[in-house]
Tab-separated table of C-alpha atoms in Angstrom:
chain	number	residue	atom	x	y	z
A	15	UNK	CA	77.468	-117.799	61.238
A	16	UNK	CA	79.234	-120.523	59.517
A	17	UNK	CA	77.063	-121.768	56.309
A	18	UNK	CA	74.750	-118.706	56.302
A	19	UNK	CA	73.748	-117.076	53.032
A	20	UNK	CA	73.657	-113.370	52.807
A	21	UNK	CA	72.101	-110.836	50.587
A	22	UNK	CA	72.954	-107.871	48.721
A	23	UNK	CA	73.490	-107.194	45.132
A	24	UNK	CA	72.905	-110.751	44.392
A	25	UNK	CA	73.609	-113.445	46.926
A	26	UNK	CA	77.249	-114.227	48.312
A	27	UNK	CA	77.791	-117.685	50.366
A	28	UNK	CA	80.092	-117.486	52.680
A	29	UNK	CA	82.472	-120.808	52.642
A	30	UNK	CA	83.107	-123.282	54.409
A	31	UNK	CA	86.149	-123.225	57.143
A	32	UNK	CA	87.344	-126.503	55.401
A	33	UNK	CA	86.723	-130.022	54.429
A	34	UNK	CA	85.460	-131.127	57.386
A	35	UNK	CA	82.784	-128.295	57.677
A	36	UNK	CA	81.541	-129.318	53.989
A	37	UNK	CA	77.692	-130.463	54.325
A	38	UNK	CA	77.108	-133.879	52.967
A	39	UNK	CA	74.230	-136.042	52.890
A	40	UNK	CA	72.587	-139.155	51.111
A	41	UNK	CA	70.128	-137.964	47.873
A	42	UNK	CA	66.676	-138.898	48.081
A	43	UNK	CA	67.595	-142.185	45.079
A	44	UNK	CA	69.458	-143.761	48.493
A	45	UNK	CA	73.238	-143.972	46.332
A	46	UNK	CA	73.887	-140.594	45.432
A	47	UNK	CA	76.119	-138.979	48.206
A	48	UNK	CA	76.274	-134.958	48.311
A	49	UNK	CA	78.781	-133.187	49.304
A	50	UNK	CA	78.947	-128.767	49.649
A	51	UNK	CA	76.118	-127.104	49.252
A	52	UNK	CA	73.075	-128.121	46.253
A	53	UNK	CA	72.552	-124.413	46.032
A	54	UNK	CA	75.769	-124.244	45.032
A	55	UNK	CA	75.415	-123.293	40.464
A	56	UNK	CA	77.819	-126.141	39.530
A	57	UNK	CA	77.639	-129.431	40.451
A	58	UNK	CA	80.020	-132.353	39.824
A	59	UNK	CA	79.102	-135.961	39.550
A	60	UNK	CA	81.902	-138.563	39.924
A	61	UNK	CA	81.960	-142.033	39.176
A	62	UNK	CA	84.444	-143.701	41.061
A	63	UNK	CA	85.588	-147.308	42.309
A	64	UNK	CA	87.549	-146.788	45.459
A	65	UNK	CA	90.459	-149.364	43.930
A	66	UNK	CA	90.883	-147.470	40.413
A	67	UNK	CA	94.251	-146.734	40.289
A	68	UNK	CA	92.926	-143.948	37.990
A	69	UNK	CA	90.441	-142.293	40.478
A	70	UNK	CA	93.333	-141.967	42.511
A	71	UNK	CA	95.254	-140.661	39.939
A	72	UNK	CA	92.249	-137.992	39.809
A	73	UNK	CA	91.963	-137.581	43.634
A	74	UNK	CA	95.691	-136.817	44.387
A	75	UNK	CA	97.583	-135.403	41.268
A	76	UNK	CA	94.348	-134.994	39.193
A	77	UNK	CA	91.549	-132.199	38.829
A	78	UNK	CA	90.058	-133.537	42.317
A	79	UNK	CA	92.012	-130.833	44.653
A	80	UNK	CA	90.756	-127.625	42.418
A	81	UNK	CA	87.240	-129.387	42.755
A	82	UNK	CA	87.402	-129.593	46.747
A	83	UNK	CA	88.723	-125.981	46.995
A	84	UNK	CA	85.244	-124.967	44.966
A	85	UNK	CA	83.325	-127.126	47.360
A	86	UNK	CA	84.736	-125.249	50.447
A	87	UNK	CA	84.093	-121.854	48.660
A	88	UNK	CA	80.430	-123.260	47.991
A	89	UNK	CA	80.917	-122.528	43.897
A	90	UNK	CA	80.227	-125.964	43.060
A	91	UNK	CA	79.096	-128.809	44.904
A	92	UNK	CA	79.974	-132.686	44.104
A	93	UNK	CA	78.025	-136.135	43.812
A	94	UNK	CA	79.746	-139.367	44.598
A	95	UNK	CA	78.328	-142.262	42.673
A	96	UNK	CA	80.256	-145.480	43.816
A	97	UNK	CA	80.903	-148.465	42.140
A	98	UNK	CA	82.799	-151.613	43.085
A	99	UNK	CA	83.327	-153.326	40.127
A	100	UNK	CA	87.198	-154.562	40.523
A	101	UNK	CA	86.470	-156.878	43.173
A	102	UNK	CA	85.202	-159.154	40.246
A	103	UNK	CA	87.588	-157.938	37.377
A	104	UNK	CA	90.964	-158.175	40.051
A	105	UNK	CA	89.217	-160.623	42.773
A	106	UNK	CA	89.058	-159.424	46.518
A	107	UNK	CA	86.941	-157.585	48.565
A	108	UNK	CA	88.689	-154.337	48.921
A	109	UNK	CA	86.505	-151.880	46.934
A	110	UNK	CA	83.073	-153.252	48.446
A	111	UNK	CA	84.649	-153.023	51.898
A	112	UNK	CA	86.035	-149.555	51.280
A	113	UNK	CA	82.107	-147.984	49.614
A	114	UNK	CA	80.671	-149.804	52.971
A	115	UNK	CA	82.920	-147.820	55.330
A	116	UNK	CA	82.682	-144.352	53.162
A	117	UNK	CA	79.299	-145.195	53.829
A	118	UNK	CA	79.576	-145.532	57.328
A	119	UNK	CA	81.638	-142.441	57.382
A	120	UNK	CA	78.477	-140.437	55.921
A	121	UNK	CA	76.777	-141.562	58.494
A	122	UNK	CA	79.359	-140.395	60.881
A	123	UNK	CA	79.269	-136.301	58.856
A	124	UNK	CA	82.884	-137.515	57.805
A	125	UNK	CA	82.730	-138.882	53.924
A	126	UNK	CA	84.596	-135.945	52.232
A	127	UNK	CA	87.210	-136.393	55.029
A	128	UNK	CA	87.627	-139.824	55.058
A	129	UNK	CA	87.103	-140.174	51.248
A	130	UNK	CA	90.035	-137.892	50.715
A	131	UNK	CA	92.505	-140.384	53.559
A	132	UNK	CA	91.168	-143.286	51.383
A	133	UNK	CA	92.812	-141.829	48.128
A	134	UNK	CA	95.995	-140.573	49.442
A	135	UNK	CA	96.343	-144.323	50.948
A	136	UNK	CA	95.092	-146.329	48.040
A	137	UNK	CA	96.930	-149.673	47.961
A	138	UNK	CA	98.137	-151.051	44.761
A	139	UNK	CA	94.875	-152.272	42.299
A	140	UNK	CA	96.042	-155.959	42.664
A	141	UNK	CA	96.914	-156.210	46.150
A	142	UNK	CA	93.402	-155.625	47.322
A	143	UNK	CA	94.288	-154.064	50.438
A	144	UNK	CA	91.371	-152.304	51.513
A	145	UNK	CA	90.838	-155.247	54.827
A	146	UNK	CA	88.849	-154.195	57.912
A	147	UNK	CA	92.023	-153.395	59.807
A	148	UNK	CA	93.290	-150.778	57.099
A	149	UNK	CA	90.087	-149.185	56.430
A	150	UNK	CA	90.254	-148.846	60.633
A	151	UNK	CA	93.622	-147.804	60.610
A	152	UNK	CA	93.387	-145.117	57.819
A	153	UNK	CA	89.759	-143.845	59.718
A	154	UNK	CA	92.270	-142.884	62.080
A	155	UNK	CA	93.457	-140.203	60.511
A	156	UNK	CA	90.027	-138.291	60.278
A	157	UNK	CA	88.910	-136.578	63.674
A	158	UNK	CA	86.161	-138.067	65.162
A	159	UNK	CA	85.523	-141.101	63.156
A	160	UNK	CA	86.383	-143.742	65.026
A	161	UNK	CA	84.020	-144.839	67.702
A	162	UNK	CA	82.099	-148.050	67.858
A	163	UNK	CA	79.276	-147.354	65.404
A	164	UNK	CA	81.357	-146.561	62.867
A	165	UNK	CA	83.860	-149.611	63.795
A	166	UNK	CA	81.114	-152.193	63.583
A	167	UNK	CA	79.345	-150.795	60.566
A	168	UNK	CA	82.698	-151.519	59.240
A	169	UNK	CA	83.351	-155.149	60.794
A	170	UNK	CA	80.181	-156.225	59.571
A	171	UNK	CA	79.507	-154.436	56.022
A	172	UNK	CA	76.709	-153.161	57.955
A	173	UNK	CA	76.110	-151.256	54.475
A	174	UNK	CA	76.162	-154.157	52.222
A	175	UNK	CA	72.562	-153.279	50.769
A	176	UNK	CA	73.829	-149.836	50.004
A	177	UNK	CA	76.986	-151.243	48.261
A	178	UNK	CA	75.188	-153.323	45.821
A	179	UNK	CA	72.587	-150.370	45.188
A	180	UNK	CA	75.368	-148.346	44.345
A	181	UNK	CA	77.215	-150.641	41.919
A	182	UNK	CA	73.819	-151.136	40.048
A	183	UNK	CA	73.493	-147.234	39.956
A	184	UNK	CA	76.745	-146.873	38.820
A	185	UNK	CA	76.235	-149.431	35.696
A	186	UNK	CA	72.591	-147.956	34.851
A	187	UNK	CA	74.963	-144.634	34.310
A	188	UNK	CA	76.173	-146.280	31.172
A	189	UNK	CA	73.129	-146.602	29.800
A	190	UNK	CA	72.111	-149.012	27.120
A	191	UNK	CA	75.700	-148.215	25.318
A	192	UNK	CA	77.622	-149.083	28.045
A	193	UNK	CA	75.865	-151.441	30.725
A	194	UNK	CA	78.103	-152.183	32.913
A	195	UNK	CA	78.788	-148.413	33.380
A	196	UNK	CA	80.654	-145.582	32.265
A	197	UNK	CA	84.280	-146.342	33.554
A	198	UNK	CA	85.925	-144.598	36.496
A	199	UNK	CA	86.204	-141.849	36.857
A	200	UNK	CA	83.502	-140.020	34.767
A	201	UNK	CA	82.665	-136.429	35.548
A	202	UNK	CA	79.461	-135.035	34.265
A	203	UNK	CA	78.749	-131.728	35.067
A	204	UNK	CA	75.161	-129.981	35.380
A	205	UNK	CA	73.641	-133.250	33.522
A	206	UNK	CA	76.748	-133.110	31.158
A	207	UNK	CA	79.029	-135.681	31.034
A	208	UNK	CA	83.057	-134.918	29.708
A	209	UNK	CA	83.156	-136.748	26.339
A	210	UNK	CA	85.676	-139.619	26.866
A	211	UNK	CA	87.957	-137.455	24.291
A	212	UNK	CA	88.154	-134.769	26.901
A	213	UNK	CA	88.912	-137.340	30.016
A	214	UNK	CA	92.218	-135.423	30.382
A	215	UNK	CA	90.551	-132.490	31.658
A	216	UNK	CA	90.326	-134.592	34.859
A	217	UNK	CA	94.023	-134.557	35.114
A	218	UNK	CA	94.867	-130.792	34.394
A	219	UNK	CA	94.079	-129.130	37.463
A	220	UNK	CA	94.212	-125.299	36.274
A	221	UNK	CA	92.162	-126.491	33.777
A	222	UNK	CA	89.601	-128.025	35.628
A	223	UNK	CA	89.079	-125.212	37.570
A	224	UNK	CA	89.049	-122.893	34.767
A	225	UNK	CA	85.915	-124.772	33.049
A	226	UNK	CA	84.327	-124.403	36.386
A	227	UNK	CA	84.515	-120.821	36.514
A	228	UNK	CA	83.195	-120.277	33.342
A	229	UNK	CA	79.967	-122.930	33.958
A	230	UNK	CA	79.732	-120.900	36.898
A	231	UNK	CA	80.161	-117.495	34.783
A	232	UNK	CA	77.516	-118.881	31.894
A	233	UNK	CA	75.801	-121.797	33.486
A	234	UNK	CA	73.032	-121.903	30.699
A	235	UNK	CA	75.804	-122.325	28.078
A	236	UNK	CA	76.776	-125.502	29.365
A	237	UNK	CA	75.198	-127.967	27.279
A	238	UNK	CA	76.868	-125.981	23.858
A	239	UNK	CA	80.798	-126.054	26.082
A	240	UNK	CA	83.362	-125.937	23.882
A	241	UNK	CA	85.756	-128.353	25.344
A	242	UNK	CA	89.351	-126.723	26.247
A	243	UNK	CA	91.839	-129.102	24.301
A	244	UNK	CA	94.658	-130.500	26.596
A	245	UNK	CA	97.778	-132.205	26.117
């Protein structure tokens, strides 16, 4: 059975068929969006603002493709924290619209699906493109989503409460050092966040997944990592 957990000498999950068999759900705080399974040893917190060119960077070319194929193999499992701070730095709507519909798209079982088609189609920073009719038009391309639930939530910002909770999440993050949050996109990794020196792990795919498998391999170890240098 699809999801099922079996025993033997020690416990092997099987994985997911793919992305869109992932489990995902809301955390208990109400901002926190889960995605694979919390058993799961590692798990991956990112900090993202649905217009940062860099996030996409992360998303497409980046670390974030080695990070879904350990989600679908239930190694690690990821935490979306997101933040829609451009709107005010670059002026539009476009990021608040876009957390609202990913939002709507939890609701719908499709997030990691729909987050993915969201990055892969991320207008230019300044154009603030992320309108009703795009975020439609791009929900297109995810089986299932559309319907009129999900169309409404995102005609209406049916999520706007959850928006603003997540933006305020997103700058407590930062802490007293950096209130109005830790940039985007921050990884921190079983309570661990990657130093800002080491942001170009994010960016080196075999890398990335290499310092998974060895959290995974010595999980107690993590909070004494020796950071892999890159270039």
């Amino acid at each position: 059975m699809l999801g099922m957990s079996l025993a033997g000498c020690g416990e092997r999950r099987v994985p997911y068929e793919g992305l869109d068999e992932v489990s995902e759900k809301l955390a208990a705080d109400g901002t926190t969006i889960v995605v694979g399974d919390p058993s799961a040893a590692v798990a991956v917190h990112l900090y993202e603002d649905p217009r940062c060119p860099v996030c996409e960077e992360f998303e497409t070319t980046g670390a974030a493709p080695e990070l879904r194929e350990a989600v679908v193999r239930r190694k690690v499992y990821a935490q979306y924290t997101l933040a829609s701070f451009l709107d005010d730095r670059v002026g539009g709507s476009g990021s608040k619209k876009a957390v609202n519909a990913l939002r709507a798209a939890l609701e719908e079982g499709k997030f990691a699906e729909y987050h993915r088609v969201l990055y892969d189609n991320q207008p230019e920073e300044a154009v603030d493109g992320f309108t009703d009719a795009y975020l439609l038009e791009l929900a297109g391309q995810v089986d299932g989503l559309r319907g009129p639930a999900f169309d409404s939530a995102v005609k209406t910002m049916k999520y706007r409460a959850f928006v603003t909770a997540s933006e305020k999440a997103y700058e407590r993050a930062g802490g007293k050092e950096e209130p109005e949050g830790p940039g985007t996109p921050t990884a921190v990794i079983n309570d661990v966040r990657i130093p800002v020196d080491y942001n170009g792990l994010l960016f080196e795919g075999e890398v990335f997944a290499d310092l998974l498998k060895r959290i995974q391999e010595e999980p107690d170890d993590w909070q004494e990592y020796e950071f892999p240098k890159t270039a």
